[in-house]
PDB file of C-alpha atoms and ligand atoms in Angstrom:
ATOM      1  CA  MET I  25      19.654  19.607   0.357  1.00 52.00           C
ATOM      2  CA  SER I  26      20.493  15.908   0.173  1.00 50.00           C
ATOM      3  CA  PRO I  27      23.204  14.343  -1.998  1.00 52.00           C
ATOM      4  CA  PRO I  28      22.105  13.669  -5.602  1.00 52.00           C
ATOM      5  CA  THR I  29      21.017  10.091  -5.041  1.00 91.00           C
ATOM      6  CA  TYR I  30      17.333  10.858  -5.250  1.00 98.00           C
ATOM      7  CA  ARG I  31      15.515   9.315  -8.220  1.00 98.00           C
ATOM      8  CA  GLY I  32      11.856  10.146  -8.590  1.00 98.00           C
ATOM      9  CA  ARG I  33       9.326   9.623 -11.335  1.00 98.00           C
ATOM     10  CA  PHE I  34       5.967  10.593 -12.728  1.00 98.00           C
ATOM     11  CA  ALA I  35       4.119   7.632 -14.184  1.00 98.00           C
ATOM     12  CA  PRO I  36       0.949   8.696 -16.016  1.00 97.00           C
ATOM     13  CA  SER I  37      -1.426   6.269 -17.685  1.00 96.00           C
ATOM     14  CA  PRO I  38      -2.210   7.676 -21.131  1.00 96.00           C
ATOM     15  CA  THR I  39      -5.958   7.173 -20.822  1.00 93.00           C
ATOM     16  CA  GLY I  40      -6.639  10.850 -21.495  1.00 91.00           C
ATOM     17  CA  PRO I  41      -5.055  14.283 -21.161  1.00 91.00           C
ATOM     18  CA  LEU I  42      -3.724  15.524 -17.822  1.00 93.00           C
ATOM     19  CA  HIS I  43      -6.391  17.105 -15.640  1.00 92.00           C
ATOM     20  CA  PHE I  44      -5.829  19.349 -12.636  1.00 93.00           C
ATOM     21  CA  GLY I  45      -5.351  16.382 -10.271  1.00 93.00           C
ATOM     22  CA  SER I  46      -2.826  14.531 -12.412  1.00 94.00           C
ATOM     23  CA  LEU I  47      -0.956  17.783 -13.049  1.00 96.00           C
ATOM     24  CA  ALA I  48      -0.766  18.321  -9.277  1.00 97.00           C
ATOM     25  CA  ALA I  49       0.800  14.843  -8.901  1.00 97.00           C
ATOM     26  CA  ALA I  50       3.299  15.666 -11.658  1.00 98.00           C
ATOM     27  CA  VAL I  51       4.176  19.013 -10.071  1.00 98.00           C
ATOM     28  CA  GLY I  52       4.491  17.489  -6.574  1.00 98.00           C
ATOM     29  CA  SER I  53       6.808  14.705  -7.694  1.00 98.00           C
ATOM     30  CA  HIS I  54       8.852  17.123  -9.807  1.00 98.00           C
ATOM     31  CA  LEU I  55       9.253  19.624  -6.965  1.00 98.00           C
ATOM     32  CA  ASP I  56      10.217  16.944  -4.481  1.00 98.00           C
ATOM     33  CA  ALA I  57      12.853  15.548  -6.847  1.00 98.00           C
ATOM     34  CA  ARG I  58      14.320  18.907  -7.806  1.00 98.00           C
ATOM     35  CA  HIS I  59      14.249  20.183  -4.227  1.00 98.00           C
ATOM     36  CA  HIS I  60      16.476  17.227  -3.360  1.00 97.00           C
ATOM     37  CA  ASN I  61      18.699  17.851  -6.365  1.00 96.00           C
ATOM     38  CA  GLY I  62      17.377  14.603  -7.728  1.00 97.00           C
ATOM     39  CA  THR I  63      16.648  13.001 -11.050  1.00 98.00           C
ATOM     40  CA  TRP I  64      13.057  13.079 -12.295  1.00 98.00           C
ATOM     41  CA  LEU I  65      11.922  10.476 -14.799  1.00 98.00           C
ATOM     42  CA  VAL I  66       8.716  10.027 -16.755  1.00 98.00           C
ATOM     43  CA  ARG I  67       7.312   6.576 -17.417  1.00 98.00           C
ATOM     44  CA  MET I  68       4.315   5.941 -19.638  1.00 98.00           C
ATOM     45  CA  GLU I  69       2.089   3.379 -17.989  1.00 97.00           C
ATOM     46  CA  ASP I  70       0.476   2.259 -21.217  1.00 97.00           C
ATOM     47  CA  LEU I  71       0.213  -1.347 -20.160  1.00 94.00           C
ATOM     48  CA  ASP I  72      -3.549  -1.578 -20.147  1.00 90.00           C
ATOM     49  CA  THR I  73      -3.720  -1.089 -23.885  1.00 86.00           C
ATOM     50  CA  PRO I  74      -7.527  -1.298 -24.167  1.00 88.00           C
ATOM     51  CA  ARG I  75      -7.804   1.752 -21.869  1.00 91.00           C
ATOM     52  CA  CYS I  76      -5.108   3.811 -23.615  1.00 93.00           C
ATOM     53  CA  VAL I  77      -6.293   6.630 -25.820  1.00 94.00           C
ATOM     54  CA  PRO I  78      -4.381   7.269 -29.053  1.00 94.00           C
ATOM     55  CA  GLY I  79      -2.447  10.530 -28.829  1.00 95.00           C
ATOM     56  CA  ALA I  80      -2.863  10.845 -25.030  1.00 95.00           C
ATOM     57  CA  ALA I  81       0.805  10.063 -24.272  1.00 96.00           C
ATOM     58  CA  GLU I  82       2.008  12.815 -26.617  1.00 96.00           C
ATOM     59  CA  ASP I  83      -0.600  15.163 -25.220  1.00 95.00           C
ATOM     60  CA  ILE I  84       0.597  14.521 -21.641  1.00 96.00           C
ATOM     61  CA  LEU I  85       4.219  15.140 -22.618  1.00 97.00           C
ATOM     62  CA  ARG I  86       3.295  18.386 -24.400  1.00 96.00           C
ATOM     63  CA  THR I  87       1.472  19.532 -21.273  1.00 96.00           C
ATOM     64  CA  LEU I  88       4.458  18.702 -19.048  1.00 97.00           C
ATOM     65  CA  GLU I  89       6.672  20.683 -21.411  1.00 96.00           C
ATOM     66  CA  ALA I  90       4.273  23.639 -21.415  1.00 96.00           C
ATOM     67  CA  PHE I  91       4.648  23.742 -17.621  1.00 96.00           C
ATOM     68  CA  CYS I  92       8.448  23.422 -17.934  1.00 97.00           C
ATOM     69  CA  LEU I  93       8.334  20.115 -16.077  1.00 98.00           C
ATOM     70  CA  HIS I  94      11.396  18.840 -17.903  1.00 98.00           C
ATOM     71  CA  TRP I  95      12.282  15.227 -17.279  1.00 98.00           C
ATOM     72  CA  ASP I  96      15.649  13.494 -17.308  1.00 98.00           C
ATOM     73  CA  GLY I  97      16.688  10.670 -19.592  1.00 96.00           C
ATOM     74  CA  GLU I  98      14.610   8.435 -21.782  1.00 96.00           C
ATOM     75  CA  ILE I  99      10.916   7.863 -21.265  1.00 98.00           C
ATOM     76  CA  ILE I 100      10.148   4.203 -20.822  1.00 97.00           C
ATOM     77  CA  HIS I 101       6.898   2.689 -22.054  1.00 97.00           C
ATOM     78  CA  GLN I 102       5.379  -0.220 -20.187  1.00 98.00           C
ATOM     79  CA  SER I 103       3.863  -1.540 -23.409  1.00 96.00           C
ATOM     80  CA  ARG I 104       7.400  -2.408 -24.543  1.00 96.00           C
ATOM     81  CA  ARG I 105       8.535  -4.076 -21.340  1.00 98.00           C
ATOM     82  CA  SER I 106       6.620  -7.355 -21.291  1.00 97.00           C
ATOM     83  CA  ALA I 107       9.846  -9.390 -21.253  1.00 98.00           C
ATOM     84  CA  ALA I 108      10.885  -7.811 -17.948  1.00 98.00           C
ATOM     85  CA  TYR I 109       7.469  -8.487 -16.398  1.00 98.00           C
ATOM     86  CA  GLU I 110       7.514 -12.061 -17.705  1.00 98.00           C
ATOM     87  CA  GLU I 111      10.896 -12.626 -16.107  1.00 98.00           C
ATOM     88  CA  ALA I 112       9.624 -11.346 -12.756  1.00 98.00           C
ATOM     89  CA  LEU I 113       6.569 -13.598 -13.057  1.00 98.00           C
ATOM     90  CA  GLN I 114       8.826 -16.586 -13.761  1.00 98.00           C
ATOM     91  CA  ARG I 115      10.735 -15.812 -10.581  1.00 98.00           C
ATOM     92  CA  LEU I 116       7.525 -15.619  -8.584  1.00 98.00           C
ATOM     93  CA  LYS I 117       6.385 -18.925 -10.086  1.00 97.00           C
ATOM     94  CA  GLY I 118       9.778 -20.493  -9.446  1.00 96.00           C
ATOM     95  CA  SER I 119       9.644 -19.642  -5.753  1.00 95.00           C
ATOM     96  CA  GLY I 120       6.074 -20.905  -5.415  1.00 95.00           C
ATOM     97  CA  ALA I 121       4.765 -17.399  -4.696  1.00 96.00           C
ATOM     98  CA  ALA I 122       2.575 -17.203  -7.824  1.00 97.00           C
ATOM     99  CA  TYR I 123      -0.131 -19.657  -8.871  1.00 97.00           C
ATOM    100  CA  PRO I 124      -2.624 -19.920 -11.725  1.00 97.00           C
ATOM    101  CA  CYS I 125      -6.252 -19.041 -11.068  1.00 97.00           C
ATOM    102  CA  CYS I 126      -9.327 -20.075 -13.034  1.00 95.00           C
ATOM    103  CA  CYS I 127     -11.934 -18.087 -11.125  1.00 94.00           C
ATOM    104  CA  THR I 128     -14.107 -15.671 -13.038  1.00 91.00           C
ATOM    105  CA  ARG I 129     -14.881 -12.196 -11.724  1.00 88.00           C
ATOM    106  CA  ARG I 130     -18.422 -13.351 -11.130  1.00 89.00           C
ATOM    107  CA  GLU I 131     -17.376 -16.346  -9.056  1.00 88.00           C
ATOM    108  CA  ILE I 132     -15.090 -14.164  -6.946  1.00 88.00           C
ATOM    109  CA  ALA I 133     -17.721 -11.482  -6.446  1.00 85.00           C
ATOM    110  CA  ASP I 134     -20.213 -14.142  -5.333  1.00 84.00           C
ATOM    111  CA  SER I 135     -17.882 -15.820  -2.854  1.00 79.00           C
ATOM    112  CA  ALA I 136     -15.738 -13.016  -1.508  1.00 74.00           C
ATOM    113  CA  LEU I 137     -15.950 -10.390   1.164  1.00 86.00           C
ATOM    114  CA  HIS I 138     -15.667  -6.859  -0.062  1.00 89.00           C
ATOM    115  CA  GLY I 139     -12.365  -5.220   0.961  1.00 88.00           C
ATOM    116  CA  ILE I 140     -10.774  -1.787   0.591  1.00 88.00           C
ATOM    117  CA  ASP I 141     -10.013  -2.452  -3.063  1.00 89.00           C
ATOM    118  CA  GLY I 142     -12.767  -4.717  -4.303  1.00 90.00           C
ATOM    119  CA  PRO I 143     -13.456  -8.348  -3.422  1.00 93.00           C
ATOM    120  CA  VAL I 144     -10.913 -10.090  -1.169  1.00 94.00           C
ATOM    121  CA  TYR I 145      -9.876 -13.185  -3.110  1.00 94.00           C
ATOM    122  CA  PRO I 146     -10.752 -16.171  -0.912  1.00 90.00           C
ATOM    123  CA  GLY I 147      -7.798 -18.263  -2.094  1.00 91.00           C
ATOM    124  CA  THR I 148      -9.894 -20.766  -4.080  1.00 92.00           C
ATOM    125  CA  CYS I 149      -7.115 -21.773  -6.517  1.00 95.00           C
ATOM    126  CA  ARG I 150      -4.204 -21.600  -4.072  1.00 93.00           C
ATOM    127  CA  ASN I 151      -3.878 -25.352  -3.916  1.00 91.00           C
ATOM    128  CA  GLY I 152      -4.672 -25.997  -7.546  1.00 92.00           C
ATOM    129  CA  VAL I 153      -7.328 -25.020 -10.038  1.00 90.00           C
ATOM    130  CA  THR I 154     -10.675 -26.797 -10.053  1.00 86.00           C
ATOM    131  CA  ALA I 155     -10.465 -30.123 -11.941  1.00 85.00           C
ATOM    132  CA  GLY I 156     -11.242 -29.755 -15.623  1.00 88.00           C
ATOM    133  CA  ARG I 157     -10.633 -26.018 -15.668  1.00 90.00           C
ATOM    134  CA  GLU I 158      -7.632 -24.051 -16.755  1.00 90.00           C
ATOM    135  CA  GLY I 159      -5.905 -21.245 -14.902  1.00 91.00           C
ATOM    136  CA  ARG I 160      -5.605 -18.125 -16.998  1.00 90.00           C
ATOM    137  CA  ALA I 161      -4.723 -15.393 -14.507  1.00 97.00           C
ATOM    138  CA  TRP I 162      -1.737 -15.531 -12.133  1.00 98.00           C
ATOM    139  CA  ARG I 163      -2.032 -14.513  -8.515  1.00 98.00           C
ATOM    140  CA  VAL I 164       0.541 -14.011  -5.841  1.00 97.00           C
ATOM    141  CA  ARG I 165       0.164 -15.611  -2.408  1.00 96.00           C
ATOM    142  CA  THR I 166      -0.249 -13.341   0.563  1.00 95.00           C
ATOM    143  CA  ASP I 167      -0.066 -16.177   3.100  1.00 92.00           C
ATOM    144  CA  LEU I 168       3.583 -17.078   2.796  1.00 89.00           C
ATOM    145  CA  PHE I 169       5.281 -18.226   5.952  1.00 79.00           C
ATOM    146  CA  PRO I 170       7.738 -17.167   6.954  1.00 82.00           C
ATOM    147  CA  SER I 171       6.406 -13.968   5.505  1.00 87.00           C
ATOM    148  CA  PRO I 172       8.953 -12.080   3.392  1.00 85.00           C
ATOM    149  CA  LEU I 173       8.017  -9.089   5.544  1.00 84.00           C
ATOM    150  CA  GLY I 174       8.337 -10.837   8.895  1.00 79.00           C
ATOM    151  CA  GLY I 175       5.266 -11.262  11.037  1.00 78.00           C
ATOM    152  CA  GLU I 176       2.109 -12.632   9.487  1.00 77.00           C
ATOM    153  CA  GLY I 177       2.066 -10.960   6.118  1.00 81.00           C
ATOM    154  CA  VAL I 178       1.396  -7.624   7.721  1.00 90.00           C
ATOM    155  CA  VAL I 179       2.833  -4.788   5.693  1.00 94.00           C
ATOM    156  CA  GLU I 180       3.714  -1.638   7.570  1.00 94.00           C
ATOM    157  CA  PHE I 181       5.217   1.464   6.105  1.00 96.00           C
ATOM    158  CA  ASP I 182       5.548   5.120   6.913  1.00 97.00           C
ATOM    159  CA  ASP I 183       4.252   7.461   4.282  1.00 98.00           C
ATOM    160  CA  ALA I 184       5.859  10.897   4.367  1.00 98.00           C
ATOM    161  CA  LEU I 185       2.439  12.593   4.483  1.00 98.00           C
ATOM    162  CA  GLN I 186      -0.115   9.959   5.390  1.00 98.00           C
ATOM    163  CA  GLY I 187       1.791   8.496   8.324  1.00 98.00           C
ATOM    164  CA  ARG I 188       1.964   4.824   9.190  1.00 97.00           C
ATOM    165  CA  LEU I 189      -0.132   2.417   7.169  1.00 96.00           C
ATOM    166  CA  ILE I 190      -0.623  -1.141   8.358  1.00 95.00           C
ATOM    167  CA  GLN I 191      -2.278  -3.644   6.073  1.00 95.00           C
ATOM    168  CA  HIS I 192      -2.927  -7.332   6.570  1.00 94.00           C
ATOM    169  CA  LEU I 193      -2.720  -8.355   2.967  1.00 94.00           C
ATOM    170  CA  GLU I 194      -4.387 -11.736   3.200  1.00 93.00           C
ATOM    171  CA  SER I 195      -7.537 -10.531   4.931  1.00 92.00           C
ATOM    172  CA  GLU I 196      -7.759  -7.023   3.518  1.00 94.00           C
ATOM    173  CA  ILE I 197      -6.745  -7.620  -0.114  1.00 94.00           C
ATOM    174  CA  GLY I 198      -6.295 -11.347  -0.648  1.00 94.00           C
ATOM    175  CA  ASP I 199      -3.973 -13.040  -3.122  1.00 96.00           C
ATOM    176  CA  PHE I 200      -3.764 -10.488  -5.915  1.00 97.00           C
ATOM    177  CA  VAL I 201      -3.436 -10.724  -9.664  1.00 97.00           C
ATOM    178  CA  VAL I 202      -0.021 -10.194 -11.247  1.00 98.00           C
ATOM    179  CA  LYS I 203      -1.018 -11.359 -14.720  1.00 98.00           C
ATOM    180  CA  ARG I 204      -4.568 -10.961 -15.868  1.00 96.00           C
ATOM    181  CA  ALA I 205      -6.736 -13.540 -17.613  1.00 95.00           C
ATOM    182  CA  ASP I 206      -6.583 -11.402 -20.773  1.00 94.00           C
ATOM    183  CA  GLY I 207      -2.797 -11.869 -20.813  1.00 95.00           C
ATOM    184  CA  LEU I 208      -1.898  -8.354 -19.655  1.00 96.00           C
ATOM    185  CA  PHE I 209       0.460  -7.908 -16.733  1.00 98.00           C
ATOM    186  CA  ALA I 210      -1.123  -6.192 -13.757  1.00 97.00           C
ATOM    187  CA  TYR I 211      -0.204  -2.665 -12.746  1.00 97.00           C
ATOM    188  CA  GLN I 212       1.062  -3.885  -9.344  1.00 98.00           C
ATOM    189  CA  LEU I 213       3.714  -6.092 -10.906  1.00 98.00           C
ATOM    190  CA  ALA I 214       4.737  -3.685 -13.674  1.00 98.00           C
ATOM    191  CA  VAL I 215       5.161  -0.732 -11.344  1.00 98.00           C
ATOM    192  CA  VAL I 216       7.374  -2.720  -8.975  1.00 98.00           C
ATOM    193  CA  VAL I 217       9.546  -4.096 -11.774  1.00 98.00           C
ATOM    194  CA  ASP I 218       9.881  -0.641 -13.351  1.00 98.00           C
ATOM    195  CA  ASP I 219      10.575   1.250 -10.133  1.00 98.00           C
ATOM    196  CA  ALA I 220      13.383  -1.237  -9.442  1.00 98.00           C
ATOM    197  CA  PHE I 221      14.657  -1.121 -13.047  1.00 98.00           C
ATOM    198  CA  GLN I 222      14.773   2.681 -12.962  1.00 97.00           C
ATOM    199  CA  GLY I 223      16.381   2.758  -9.513  1.00 97.00           C
ATOM    200  CA  ILE I 224      13.555   4.855  -8.081  1.00 98.00           C
ATOM    201  CA  THR I 225      14.293   5.939  -4.509  1.00 98.00           C
ATOM    202  CA  HIS I 226      11.237   8.158  -3.932  1.00 98.00           C
ATOM    203  CA  VAL I 227       7.691   7.601  -5.137  1.00 98.00           C
ATOM    204  CA  VAL I 228       5.535  10.738  -4.954  1.00 98.00           C
ATOM    205  CA  ARG I 229       2.026  10.172  -6.324  1.00 98.00           C
ATOM    206  CA  GLY I 230      -1.672  10.577  -5.598  1.00 97.00           C
ATOM    207  CA  ALA I 231      -3.214   9.185  -2.402  1.00 97.00           C
ATOM    208  CA  ASP I 232      -5.583   7.055  -4.509  1.00 95.00           C
ATOM    209  CA  LEU I 233      -2.634   4.633  -4.691  1.00 97.00           C
ATOM    210  CA  LEU I 234      -1.922   4.578  -0.959  1.00 97.00           C
ATOM    211  CA  HIS I 235      -3.682   1.233  -0.502  1.00 96.00           C
ATOM    212  CA  SER I 236      -1.784  -0.304  -3.417  1.00 97.00           C
ATOM    213  CA  THR I 237       1.543   0.375  -1.754  1.00 98.00           C
ATOM    214  CA  PRO I 238       1.525  -2.656   0.599  1.00 97.00           C
ATOM    215  CA  ARG I 239       1.014  -4.957  -2.420  1.00 97.00           C
ATOM    216  CA  GLN I 240       3.968  -3.293  -4.075  1.00 98.00           C
ATOM    217  CA  ILE I 241       6.131  -3.642  -0.976  1.00 97.00           C
ATOM    218  CA  TRP I 242       5.131  -7.328  -0.767  1.00 97.00           C
ATOM    219  CA  LEU I 243       6.238  -7.878  -4.380  1.00 97.00           C
ATOM    220  CA  GLN I 244       9.468  -5.954  -3.799  1.00 97.00           C
ATOM    221  CA  ARG I 245      10.315  -8.322  -0.974  1.00 96.00           C
ATOM    222  CA  LEU I 246       9.382 -11.425  -2.964  1.00 97.00           C
ATOM    223  CA  LEU I 247      11.537 -10.242  -5.858  1.00 97.00           C
ATOM    224  CA  GLY I 248      14.419  -8.981  -3.703  1.00 97.00           C
ATOM    225  CA  PHE I 249      14.029  -5.308  -4.672  1.00 97.00           C
ATOM    226  CA  ALA I 250      14.631  -2.294  -2.447  1.00 97.00           C
ATOM    227  CA  THR I 251      11.577  -0.410  -1.183  1.00 97.00           C
ATOM    228  CA  PRO I 252      11.530   3.280  -2.110  1.00 98.00           C
ATOM    229  CA  ALA I 253      10.305   6.036   0.208  1.00 98.00           C
ATOM    230  CA  TYR I 254       6.639   6.892  -0.395  1.00 98.00           C
ATOM    231  CA  MET I 255       4.796  10.183  -0.299  1.00 98.00           C
ATOM    232  CA  HIS I 256       1.119  10.185  -1.228  1.00 98.00           C
ATOM    233  CA  LEU I 257      -0.217  13.597  -2.148  1.00 98.00           C
ATOM    234  CA  PRO I 258      -3.876  14.521  -1.677  1.00 97.00           C
ATOM    235  CA  ILE I 259      -6.043  13.867  -4.678  1.00 95.00           C
ATOM    236  CA  ALA I 260      -8.133  16.597  -6.253  1.00 93.00           C
ATOM    237  CA  VAL I 261     -11.863  16.102  -5.906  1.00 91.00           C
ATOM    238  CA  ASN I 262     -14.826  17.841  -7.502  1.00 87.00           C
ATOM    239  CA  ALA I 263     -17.775  19.446  -5.711  1.00 84.00           C
ATOM    240  CA  GLN I 264     -19.347  15.988  -5.314  1.00 85.00           C
ATOM    241  CA  GLY I 265     -16.213  14.728  -3.548  1.00 85.00           C
ATOM    242  CA  GLU I 266     -15.305  12.477  -6.493  1.00 86.00           C
ATOM    243  CA  LYS I 267     -11.720  12.117  -7.694  1.00 86.00           C
ATOM    244  CA  LEU I 268     -11.120  14.127 -10.852  1.00 84.00           C
ATOM    245  CA  SER I 269     -10.802  11.644 -13.664  1.00 79.00           C
ATOM    246  CA  LYS I 270     -12.023  10.877 -17.118  1.00 71.00           C
ATOM    247  CA  GLN I 271     -15.025   9.128 -15.535  1.00 72.00           C
ATOM    248  CA  THR I 272     -15.984  12.251 -13.584  1.00 71.00           C
ATOM    249  CA  LEU I 273     -15.502  14.277 -16.756  1.00 67.00           C
ATOM    250  CA  ALA I 274     -12.616  16.362 -15.454  1.00 71.00           C
ATOM    251  CA  SER I 275     -11.512  18.798 -18.102  1.00 80.00           C
ATOM    252  CA  ALA I 276      -8.028  18.716 -19.590  1.00 83.00           C
ATOM    253  CA  VAL I 277      -5.559  21.188 -18.136  1.00 85.00           C
ATOM    254  CA  ALA I 278      -5.566  24.349 -20.223  1.00 79.00           C
ATOM    255  CA  THR I 279      -2.161  25.486 -21.400  1.00 77.00           C
ATOM    256  CA  ASP I 280      -3.150  29.026 -22.391  1.00 80.00           C
ATOM    257  CA  ASP I 281      -2.280  30.545 -19.006  1.00 89.00           C
ATOM    258  CA  VAL I 282       0.293  28.210 -17.546  1.00 94.00           C
ATOM    259  CA  VAL I 283       1.420  30.631 -14.852  1.00 96.00           C
ATOM    260  CA  ALA I 284      -2.087  31.018 -13.416  1.00 94.00           C
ATOM    261  CA  THR I 285      -2.656  27.247 -13.553  1.00 94.00           C
ATOM    262  CA  LEU I 286       0.706  26.478 -11.958  1.00 96.00           C
ATOM    263  CA  ILE I 287      -0.019  28.932  -9.160  1.00 96.00           C
ATOM    264  CA  ALA I 288      -3.410  27.278  -8.640  1.00 95.00           C
ATOM    265  CA  VAL I 289      -1.641  23.896  -8.408  1.00 96.00           C
ATOM    266  CA  LEU I 290       0.853  25.285  -5.875  1.00 97.00           C
ATOM    267  CA  GLU I 291      -1.966  26.700  -3.790  1.00 97.00           C
ATOM    268  CA  PHE I 292      -3.765  23.355  -4.018  1.00 96.00           C
ATOM    269  CA  LEU I 293      -0.547  21.763  -2.698  1.00 98.00           C
ATOM    270  CA  ARG I 294      -0.648  24.307   0.167  1.00 98.00           C
ATOM    271  CA  GLN I 295       2.463  26.074  -0.937  1.00 98.00           C
ATOM    272  CA  GLN I 296       2.211  29.832  -0.576  1.00 96.00           C
ATOM    273  CA  PRO I 297       3.485  31.457  -3.758  1.00 97.00           C
ATOM    274  CA  PRO I 298       3.956  35.213  -3.309  1.00 97.00           C
ATOM    275  CA  ALA I 299       1.489  37.379  -5.250  1.00 95.00           C
ATOM    276  CA  GLU I 300       4.184  38.985  -7.431  1.00 96.00           C
ATOM    277  CA  LEU I 301       4.920  35.593  -9.021  1.00 96.00           C
ATOM    278  CA  ARG I 302       1.659  35.953 -10.939  1.00 94.00           C
ATOM    279  CA  GLN I 303       3.470  38.426 -13.156  1.00 95.00           C
ATOM    280  CA  GLY I 304       6.448  36.095 -13.536  1.00 94.00           C
ATOM    281  CA  ARG I 305       7.336  33.509 -16.148  1.00 96.00           C
ATOM    282  CA  VAL I 306       6.581  29.834 -15.622  1.00 96.00           C
ATOM    283  CA  GLU I 307      10.300  29.085 -15.081  1.00 97.00           C
ATOM    284  CA  GLU I 308      10.402  31.658 -12.276  1.00 97.00           C
ATOM    285  CA  VAL I 309       7.332  30.213 -10.604  1.00 97.00           C
ATOM    286  CA  LEU I 310       8.842  26.734 -10.728  1.00 98.00           C
ATOM    287  CA  GLU I 311      12.185  27.920  -9.424  1.00 98.00           C
ATOM    288  CA  TRP I 312      10.460  29.536  -6.470  1.00 98.00           C
ATOM    289  CA  ALA I 313       8.420  26.377  -5.889  1.00 98.00           C
ATOM    290  CA  VAL I 314      11.485  24.089  -5.977  1.00 98.00           C
ATOM    291  CA  GLY I 315      13.376  26.271  -3.502  1.00 98.00           C
ATOM    292  CA  ASN I 316      10.399  26.662  -1.176  1.00 98.00           C
ATOM    293  CA  TRP I 317       8.869  23.173  -1.408  1.00 98.00           C
ATOM    294  CA  LYS I 318       7.242  22.329   1.935  1.00 98.00           C
ATOM    295  CA  PRO I 319       5.231  19.130   1.471  1.00 98.00           C
ATOM    296  CA  GLU I 320       4.763  18.836   5.242  1.00 98.00           C
ATOM    297  CA  ARG I 321       1.953  21.362   4.852  1.00 98.00           C
ATOM    298  CA  LEU I 322      -0.057  18.489   3.337  1.00 98.00           C
ATOM    299  CA  LYS I 323       0.379  16.131   6.295  1.00 98.00           C
ATOM    300  CA  GLY I 324      -2.599  13.875   6.823  1.00 96.00           C
ATOM    301  CA  CYS I 325      -4.433  15.313   3.853  1.00 96.00           C
ATOM    302  CA  ARG I 326      -5.892  12.705   1.458  1.00 96.00           C
ATOM    303  CA  GLN I 327      -8.130  14.867  -0.680  1.00 94.00           C
ATOM    304  CA  ILE I 328      -8.648  18.538  -1.420  1.00 94.00           C
ATOM    305  CA  PRO I 329     -11.360  20.129  -3.580  1.00 91.00           C
ATOM    306  CA  ALA I 330      -9.962  21.349  -6.878  1.00 91.00           C
ATOM    307  CA  PRO I 331     -10.405  25.069  -7.461  1.00 89.00           C
ATOM    308  CA  SER I 332     -13.720  25.868  -9.082  1.00 78.00           C
ATOM    309  CA  GLY I 333     -13.587  26.013 -12.828  1.00 68.00           C
ATOM    310  CA  VAL I 334     -11.194  23.094 -13.287  1.00 65.00           C
ATOM    311  CA  ALA I 335     -13.257  20.217 -11.934  1.00 48.00           C
ATOM    312  CA  CYS I 336     -15.936  20.433 -14.594  1.00 43.00           C
ATOM    313  CA  ALA I 337     -18.096  17.637 -13.277  1.00 33.00           C
ATOM    314  CA  VAL I 338     -21.133  18.372 -15.387  1.00 33.00           C
ATOM    315  CA  ARG I 339     -22.581  15.032 -16.263  1.00 30.00           C
ATOM    316  CA  THR I 340     -24.151  14.593 -19.632  1.00 28.00           C
ATOM    317  CA  THR I 341     -26.069  11.467 -18.773  1.00 27.00           C
TER     318      THR I 341
HETATM  319  N1  LIG N  30      -0.121   5.078 -13.718  1.00 96.78           N
HETATM  320  C1  LIG N  30      -0.708   5.351 -12.443  1.00 96.78           C
HETATM  321  C2  LIG N  30      -1.800   6.384 -12.613  1.00 96.78           C
HETATM  322  O1  LIG N  30      -1.783   7.134 -13.564  1.00 96.78           O
HETATM  323  C3  LIG N  30       0.276   5.895 -11.440  1.00 96.78           C
HETATM  324  C4  LIG N  30       1.200   4.866 -10.994  1.00 96.78           C
HETATM  325  C5  LIG N  30       2.176   5.257  -9.922  1.00 96.78           C
HETATM  326  O2  LIG N  30       2.494   6.457  -9.776  1.00 96.78           O
HETATM  327  O3  LIG N  30       2.642   4.354  -9.263  1.00 96.78           O
HETATM  328  O4  LIG N  30      -2.687   6.437 -11.774  1.00 96.78           O
END
């Protein structure tokens, strides 16, 4: 066990109740933190207010409690942290790393190549917005030389499970948005500011965010923040190979048989809970899981089918 310097977090977006996949991310980050005698925080990523569902944050917290995933300290809410994001944006502007952009989604889609995460912004407004138009969004440059990462803006990092990831931000992602045209701060900026604010040393989350990590490392360097260690857990997919989510109609995690569900999550995470734990209490299952946490069993694994019965991908349309 390592010294108690580990600080991890679970950062759900309250766009709906936890489903099997998001519960697996919560359990994985909790186990990793507790296995290292660390602190485990919960942060509500309720920044994208139009997508937040009333009552979902409370529902998520009740579910975490039902599974005895007790968190440390205060929960922070991104919706109340605009001042911190604004300050970070000012610093990016001040150093010339951020610039205003007037392009519409349509214009970008028409002129850009498609990358791993949507259109690669071609840099249209880098040297100023088109005459007569006003910049509403703010983007961060990915072509800064000398690059804050050394080399030519190539971000390299070693994920504990997914191995080495190398991304050339400018050609694979393009200058990315840190403040949206609708005035909301972008996830990429908020998560970096909050991870630094909360002193997070280890980020354990779903592999759907693997390709966002280089953008976050880029921002950490531009803002002078430390880079945490990253571990991206496999995401749960349904029979069609789609990520469980509200869009794929994943059902909410049931809390009537928490022991059975927790054991299913542990099996999904390739832990091997002994059969007799099925008769145990949820606290006992968790204690076993903390002591026996072996994430290396998930090496190289980006997605795993959710057990049947929890994916619930029956489409109504
Ligand atoms: N809020 C993000 C989500 O629910 C997770 C962010 C993170 O863990 O960095 O997908």
